[in-house]
Amino acid sequence: MRSRSVVRTGTRPKYINAFWAGSNIILLSRDEGGELVREIAPVEHASFIRKAAFDKHPELRSVIESSRYITGWREEGEFIRIQWTLREKAIAAAEKDGWFAQHGIDVFEADVDPVRRYITDNRIEIARPLRCYLDLETDDRLPFSQLTQMTILCWAVVSEDGTRKMTGVLSEESTEGERTLLKGLFEELRRYDQVCAWNGDRFDFKVIAARLAAVGLAVEMRRWLWTDHLPVFERFNMNSAESGEEKQSMSLGSVAAAVLGPDEKKLVKLGEVGGKRTYAMWKAGGEERDNLVVYCLDDADKERRIEDKTGCLETLFAVAQATHTFPDTRGADPVKFVEGYLLWMGAERGMHFPTWHPPPPSEEREKYRGAWVMEPTRTGILRDVHVADFARLYPSIIITWNMSLETMGEPWSLEKRQPTYLAHLPSGTNEVPVGYCAAPNITVDEILTVYDSVLFRNEPEGILPAMCIEFIRMRSYWDDEKKKHPPGSPLWVDANRRAAAFKICVNSVYGVAGSIWSRFFNKQLAESVTQAGVWLIQKTIEAGETRRIRTIYGDTDSTFSMGVGETEFAEFVKWCNADLYPRILKERGCTRNAISLAYEKAFDFLVMLGKKRYAGKYLHYKGKRADASSKPEIKGLEFKRGDVARLARQMQSDVINLLLAGKHEPQFYEDVVMAYRKRVLEGQLELADVKLAKGLSKSLREYIPKIKKDGEASALPPHVIVAKELAKRGRDVGQGIRIEYYVRDASTDPPIYAAAEDWKGDVDRYHVWENQVYPATLRVLATAFPRHDWAKFERARPKKDGGTASGTLFTKAALAVPVGARDKRVVVAAKKPGGSTGQGSLF
DNA sequence: AACTTTGGCGAGCGGG
DNA sequence: CCCGCTCGCCAA
């Protein structure tokens, strides 16, 4: 490799990557000329104990000094740093039943990765890696499960600015041929530091590693940052999807189409359309082989254009640089990057954190209580609904109650016998101990109200709140920087990314405190955060009630209220911030207050269906009046879901848009329903209209059918049945893969499900209407017009004994509306006797 | 390897 | 017909 190894002197460079190799840490940077520079530093396997342990255990010093696994120790502030021969020894000594634990000595950070150790102790800064996009085409005659045996037929590498596009194609089917191809690939890759591939972790990177071994090439893979673009896109870009349409498929082609627009013409995706293609194309040689390379290059370039548009890899880099983490796939994991910053800050303060221990299996894990979701007190079409929400609720709570592991005090339990109807009153005896604040954690049952609080010391500032404050400060710094530059200019774009990155960081702090995969996990702490949120929102709703503000719904950090005008509601929000929160927080012993409620928006019309399901038309949003071009806000409804049939989304969206536009005559919607019904039962249907797509949340073998009473195995979920069939064909049906399928015939027992790739137009139209398309809209209409009978349109399938259905699907049997077909659940109000039951003209 | 959390809805299945 | 269960997706 054309790199040079140096002994470091002078100013420390920023590093593009580092990895642990045997007894060394290898650090990579690039010099002024862009040449790769490697530095070598000795690896250290360290753990920490409190210095006080030496006083308590006089024998400790000699135990440490005589251990053959300990190479040294030294004092560092309040801690002793112990250096181990092997990482495994450091971890073993910190085990829950290890020597230290038996002697009541806490061991800190024993499991910290050696690279992280080095970054933390040596204050390593992260440099921007040179990025490229990679795609491979492999021999598709082998099933996905045998990807390690797949010969690489060609590769394409595109530089991040798109000015350099290189490809390689297999010259001959032999080990030597593939070795030459791989050599060519790595000759190209060494210009870069970060290699991005769509689905790379599942496919391309695995194939490369396997083929290097197969042809006998030794390459130090850890020298690159291997970044799977797909999960990074999902994590940093997904919330931008408006409808479920974009969530149907995460394939490169689909995402490119969604992100780059309809003019992005997708080339035929190899291996997906037309069955086995790649090997045949390569084998054919000539123009066909050239086409294979063209496809391959086009995919690599799609990635580049997706990044140009979304910037999610740039955001990953901004997060990584802010948290001293390298921007590979794992660097996108909140647990990883928050830990990076936590240890960084801890080192500044002479603090160390608990050793992380592998958690028990999920069945044994104790959950903690989360947010509160209010049952809507009103459903249907509502007017003038004001929405307030807490700014960054959980970080604000962490700051306000100074919630951190090291500030956590004793649990503080207070039981109070009082009737439930008084449960909302302050306990009256909650004298919080001096110097502490009490996290509200209230359980109310029939007669007992339990304030099962955790106390937190107000001083000094905890490291978790400090981290939140720093991230918030940095976000606002970059927001200010942004304003100094013309929108869209390079400096503006950079500031925008960094602001976005710090927002991601702020929002990740709570999740990490609540994650068992984090060394900072603490159930009591995490529950204190969520329950403080419950308390705040409930206090807000109560306070509103005394001011004629009727809150009809709320979820976690928001309230939806009616009964007053904009001015009064704005006044209320102001009063909450100026008066209510300062007062009640003081009562809980808080000396800080980062809680802030904002009047976010108001809805002109709101169609409220239930918890987490509504659609609204804005009156104003964040101070700006809505206009005709303002899009409706839709939450939770099928329209937003990527797993339902497209027709279900379309029909529901049509009806919602009409409702929000002020169309409020039921008869009008009867016509819409009948038109859709006709289309589903008689019209042209394409696969995309009726396709369902569900992900596999675990590997196929983990779906174990229950045994029925009769001793038979019960049915697996439809997408799993289809996935098993696809597995037989050698398709990739691993964990996380979305299975696309449709219902061929639901009248049989069991129903027949078919993979999307087997589409022959033979879809069960009755099932499509009754189960996939109409219910989503039925629920909207039944909520909007509760006195109207909407269930009568639901039945479509002719009764088995109902004579001979032939010709048109609109036979008498299909149109008959048996009384029993009415779904009582959606007929909210009693039907008016003899009233309009919608015997529309089509009947 | 794949893991931020809990709350909640609806589809599908099976049993009473 | 209702209920309880699992599953996957979505809200926050």
PDB file of C-alpha atoms in Angstrom, chain A residues 357-500:
ATOM      1  CA  HIS A 357     -22.976  -6.285  31.087  1.00  0.00           C
ATOM      2  CA  PRO A 358     -24.863  -8.298  28.478  1.00  0.00           C
ATOM      3  CA  PRO A 359     -28.555  -8.068  29.307  1.00  0.00           C
ATOM      4  CA  PRO A 360     -30.805 -11.013  30.115  1.00  0.00           C
ATOM      5  CA  PRO A 361     -32.975 -12.412  27.309  1.00  0.00           C
ATOM      6  CA  SER A 362     -35.815 -10.127  26.315  1.00  0.00           C
ATOM      7  CA  GLU A 363     -38.516 -12.205  28.032  1.00  0.00           C
ATOM      8  CA  GLU A 364     -36.856 -11.597  31.394  1.00  0.00           C
ATOM      9  CA  ARG A 365     -36.346  -7.894  30.937  1.00  0.00           C
ATOM     10  CA  GLU A 366     -38.365  -5.616  33.143  1.00  0.00           C
ATOM     11  CA  LYS A 367     -40.016  -2.820  31.267  1.00  0.00           C
ATOM     12  CA  TYR A 368     -40.515   0.629  32.641  1.00  0.00           C
ATOM     13  CA  ARG A 369     -43.473   2.928  32.297  1.00  0.00           C
ATOM     14  CA  GLY A 370     -43.506   5.233  29.299  1.00  0.00           C
ATOM     15  CA  ALA A 371     -45.543   8.127  28.048  1.00  0.00           C
ATOM     16  CA  TRP A 372     -49.227   8.851  28.566  1.00  0.00           C
ATOM     17  CA  VAL A 373     -51.688   8.958  25.714  1.00  0.00           C
ATOM     18  CA  MET A 374     -55.056  10.529  26.435  1.00  0.00           C
ATOM     19  CA  GLU A 375     -58.164   8.843  25.115  1.00  0.00           C
ATOM     20  CA  PRO A 376     -59.755  11.455  22.849  1.00  0.00           C
ATOM     21  CA  THR A 377     -62.830  12.884  24.531  1.00  0.00           C
ATOM     22  CA  ARG A 378     -64.239  13.820  21.163  1.00  0.00           C
ATOM     23  CA  THR A 379     -64.008  12.155  17.789  1.00  0.00           C
ATOM     24  CA  GLY A 380     -65.332  13.098  14.372  1.00  0.00           C
ATOM     25  CA  ILE A 381     -64.982  16.386  12.557  1.00  0.00           C
ATOM     26  CA  LEU A 382     -63.813  19.077  14.958  1.00  0.00           C
ATOM     27  CA  ARG A 383     -63.279  22.798  14.378  1.00  0.00           C
ATOM     28  CA  ASP A 384     -60.653  25.161  15.774  1.00  0.00           C
ATOM     29  CA  VAL A 385     -58.388  22.843  17.693  1.00  0.00           C
ATOM     30  CA  HIS A 386     -55.317  24.409  19.303  1.00  0.00           C
ATOM     31  CA  VAL A 387     -52.209  22.333  19.738  1.00  0.00           C
ATOM     32  CA  ALA A 388     -49.505  23.042  22.295  1.00  0.00           C
ATOM     33  CA  ASP A 389     -46.415  20.967  22.785  1.00  0.00           C
ATOM     34  CA  PHE A 390     -43.368  20.881  24.987  1.00  0.00           C
ATOM     35  CA  ALA A 391     -40.117  21.828  23.326  1.00  0.00           C
ATOM     36  CA  ARG A 392     -37.669  18.879  23.526  1.00  0.00           C
ATOM     37  CA  LEU A 393     -39.637  17.429  26.416  1.00  0.00           C
ATOM     38  CA  TYR A 394     -37.296  14.668  27.599  1.00  0.00           C
ATOM     39  CA  PRO A 395     -34.036  16.627  27.385  1.00  0.00           C
ATOM     40  CA  SER A 396     -35.802  19.488  29.189  1.00  0.00           C
ATOM     41  CA  ILE A 397     -36.844  17.126  31.954  1.00  0.00           C
ATOM     42  CA  ILE A 398     -33.339  15.697  32.274  1.00  0.00           C
ATOM     43  CA  ILE A 399     -31.989  19.239  32.653  1.00  0.00           C
ATOM     44  CA  THR A 400     -34.717  20.459  35.000  1.00  0.00           C
ATOM     45  CA  TRP A 401     -34.464  17.548  37.434  1.00  0.00           C
ATOM     46  CA  ASN A 402     -30.699  17.272  36.920  1.00  0.00           C
ATOM     47  CA  MET A 403     -31.222  13.608  36.093  1.00  0.00           C
ATOM     48  CA  SER A 404     -28.013  11.628  35.873  1.00  0.00           C
ATOM     49  CA  LEU A 405     -26.596   8.432  37.303  1.00  0.00           C
ATOM     50  CA  GLU A 406     -24.255  10.265  39.620  1.00  0.00           C
ATOM     51  CA  THR A 407     -26.877  12.745  40.895  1.00  0.00           C
ATOM     52  CA  MET A 408     -29.447  10.069  41.608  1.00  0.00           C
ATOM     53  CA  GLY A 409     -30.391   9.798  45.264  1.00  0.00           C
ATOM     54  CA  GLU A 410     -32.508   7.449  47.262  1.00  0.00           C
ATOM     55  CA  PRO A 411     -35.945   6.450  46.067  1.00  0.00           C
ATOM     56  CA  TRP A 412     -38.435   8.612  47.851  1.00  0.00           C
ATOM     57  CA  SER A 413     -41.723   6.920  48.368  1.00  0.00           C
ATOM     58  CA  LEU A 414     -44.805   8.511  49.692  1.00  0.00           C
ATOM     59  CA  GLU A 415     -48.110   6.805  50.029  1.00  0.00           C
ATOM     60  CA  LYS A 416     -51.267   8.708  50.532  1.00  0.00           C
ATOM     61  CA  ARG A 417     -54.622   7.231  51.136  1.00  0.00           C
ATOM     62  CA  GLN A 418     -57.170   9.361  49.456  1.00  0.00           C
ATOM     63  CA  PRO A 419     -60.111   8.869  47.165  1.00  0.00           C
ATOM     64  CA  THR A 420     -59.278   8.700  43.510  1.00  0.00           C
ATOM     65  CA  TYR A 421     -61.169  11.875  42.752  1.00  0.00           C
ATOM     66  CA  LEU A 422     -58.656  13.796  44.846  1.00  0.00           C
ATOM     67  CA  ALA A 423     -55.666  12.098  43.326  1.00  0.00           C
ATOM     68  CA  HIS A 424     -54.805  15.072  41.194  1.00  0.00           C
ATOM     69  CA  LEU A 425     -54.233  17.282  44.236  1.00  0.00           C
ATOM     70  CA  PRO A 426     -50.742  17.858  45.532  1.00  0.00           C
ATOM     71  CA  SER A 427     -49.984  15.349  48.242  1.00  0.00           C
ATOM     72  CA  GLY A 428     -49.546  18.173  50.736  1.00  0.00           C
ATOM     73  CA  THR A 429     -46.779  16.396  52.533  1.00  0.00           C
ATOM     74  CA  ASN A 430     -44.267  16.360  49.749  1.00  0.00           C
ATOM     75  CA  GLU A 431     -41.508  18.148  51.556  1.00  0.00           C
ATOM     76  CA  VAL A 432     -38.654  17.352  49.283  1.00  0.00           C
ATOM     77  CA  PRO A 433     -35.356  16.949  51.185  1.00  0.00           C
ATOM     78  CA  VAL A 434     -33.108  20.000  50.980  1.00  0.00           C
ATOM     79  CA  GLY A 435     -30.693  19.959  48.036  1.00  0.00           C
ATOM     80  CA  TYR A 436     -32.807  17.489  46.098  1.00  0.00           C
ATOM     81  CA  CYS A 437     -35.596  17.558  43.594  1.00  0.00           C
ATOM     82  CA  ALA A 438     -38.150  14.804  43.281  1.00  0.00           C
ATOM     83  CA  ALA A 439     -39.088  13.232  39.989  1.00  0.00           C
ATOM     84  CA  PRO A 440     -42.859  12.782  39.896  1.00  0.00           C
ATOM     85  CA  ASN A 441     -43.774   9.160  39.490  1.00  0.00           C
ATOM     86  CA  ILE A 442     -47.344   8.750  40.480  1.00  0.00           C
ATOM     87  CA  THR A 443     -49.407   5.609  40.568  1.00  0.00           C
ATOM     88  CA  VAL A 444     -53.071   5.914  41.313  1.00  0.00           C
ATOM     89  CA  ASP A 445     -55.289   2.971  42.029  1.00  0.00           C
ATOM     90  CA  GLU A 446     -58.677   2.741  43.753  1.00  0.00           C
ATOM     91  CA  ILE A 447     -57.804   4.395  47.041  1.00  0.00           C
ATOM     92  CA  LEU A 448     -54.081   4.661  47.076  1.00  0.00           C
ATOM     93  CA  THR A 449     -51.949   7.303  45.490  1.00  0.00           C
ATOM     94  CA  VAL A 450     -48.290   6.424  45.515  1.00  0.00           C
ATOM     95  CA  TYR A 451     -45.638   9.012  44.809  1.00  0.00           C
ATOM     96  CA  ASP A 452     -42.835   6.645  44.030  1.00  0.00           C
ATOM     97  CA  SER A 453     -40.315   9.276  43.186  1.00  0.00           C
ATOM     98  CA  VAL A 454     -36.603   9.191  42.672  1.00  0.00           C
ATOM     99  CA  LEU A 455     -34.633  12.059  44.196  1.00  0.00           C
ATOM    100  CA  PHE A 456     -31.897  13.825  42.279  1.00  0.00           C
ATOM    101  CA  ARG A 457     -29.305  16.148  43.803  1.00  0.00           C
ATOM    102  CA  ASN A 458     -29.548  19.635  42.381  1.00  0.00           C
ATOM    103  CA  GLU A 459     -25.785  20.200  42.535  1.00  0.00           C
ATOM    104  CA  PRO A 460     -23.434  19.678  40.886  1.00  0.00           C
ATOM    105  CA  GLU A 461     -24.799  19.597  37.364  1.00  0.00           C
ATOM    106  CA  GLY A 462     -25.063  15.987  36.198  1.00  0.00           C
ATOM    107  CA  ILE A 463     -23.250  14.763  33.139  1.00  0.00           C
ATOM    108  CA  LEU A 464     -26.429  13.749  31.326  1.00  0.00           C
ATOM    109  CA  PRO A 465     -28.011  17.189  31.661  1.00  0.00           C
ATOM    110  CA  ALA A 466     -24.642  18.747  30.807  1.00  0.00           C
ATOM    111  CA  MET A 467     -24.601  16.720  27.637  1.00  0.00           C
ATOM    112  CA  CYS A 468     -28.127  17.861  26.734  1.00  0.00           C
ATOM    113  CA  ILE A 469     -27.209  21.479  27.388  1.00  0.00           C
ATOM    114  CA  GLU A 470     -24.078  21.229  25.275  1.00  0.00           C
ATOM    115  CA  PHE A 471     -25.907  19.609  22.368  1.00  0.00           C
ATOM    116  CA  ILE A 472     -28.657  22.235  22.546  1.00  0.00           C
ATOM    117  CA  ARG A 473     -26.059  25.007  22.683  1.00  0.00           C
ATOM    118  CA  MET A 474     -24.255  23.618  19.654  1.00  0.00           C
ATOM    119  CA  ARG A 475     -27.470  23.224  17.740  1.00  0.00           C
ATOM    120  CA  SER A 476     -28.406  26.816  18.330  1.00  0.00           C
ATOM    121  CA  TYR A 477     -24.855  27.897  17.450  1.00  0.00           C
ATOM    122  CA  TRP A 478     -25.139  26.250  14.026  1.00  0.00           C
ATOM    123  CA  ASP A 479     -28.655  27.591  13.567  1.00  0.00           C
ATOM    124  CA  ASP A 480     -27.201  31.066  14.072  1.00  0.00           C
ATOM    125  CA  GLU A 481     -24.325  30.321  11.703  1.00  0.00           C
ATOM    126  CA  LYS A 482     -26.869  29.255   9.135  1.00  0.00           C
ATOM    127  CA  LYS A 483     -28.505  32.661   9.215  1.00  0.00           C
ATOM    128  CA  LYS A 484     -25.207  34.304   8.274  1.00  0.00           C
ATOM    129  CA  HIS A 485     -25.102  32.629   4.868  1.00  0.00           C
ATOM    130  CA  PRO A 486     -27.356  32.658   1.796  1.00  0.00           C
ATOM    131  CA  PRO A 487     -29.750  29.704   1.860  1.00  0.00           C
ATOM    132  CA  GLY A 488     -28.360  26.816  -0.137  1.00  0.00           C
ATOM    133  CA  SER A 489     -24.795  28.133  -0.190  1.00  0.00           C
ATOM    134  CA  PRO A 490     -22.073  25.658   0.834  1.00  0.00           C
ATOM    135  CA  LEU A 491     -21.602  27.253   4.249  1.00  0.00           C
ATOM    136  CA  TRP A 492     -25.331  27.317   4.838  1.00  0.00           C
ATOM    137  CA  VAL A 493     -25.612  23.655   3.869  1.00  0.00           C
ATOM    138  CA  ASP A 494     -22.781  22.757   6.222  1.00  0.00           C
ATOM    139  CA  ALA A 495     -24.276  24.716   9.127  1.00  0.00           C
ATOM    140  CA  ASN A 496     -27.656  23.166   8.395  1.00  0.00           C
ATOM    141  CA  ARG A 497     -26.186  19.644   8.597  1.00  0.00           C
ATOM    142  CA  ARG A 498     -24.416  20.380  11.823  1.00  0.00           C
ATOM    143  CA  ALA A 499     -27.558  21.831  13.357  1.00  0.00           C
ATOM    144  CA  ALA A 500     -29.428  18.697  12.253  1.00  0.00           C
TER     145      ALA A 500
END
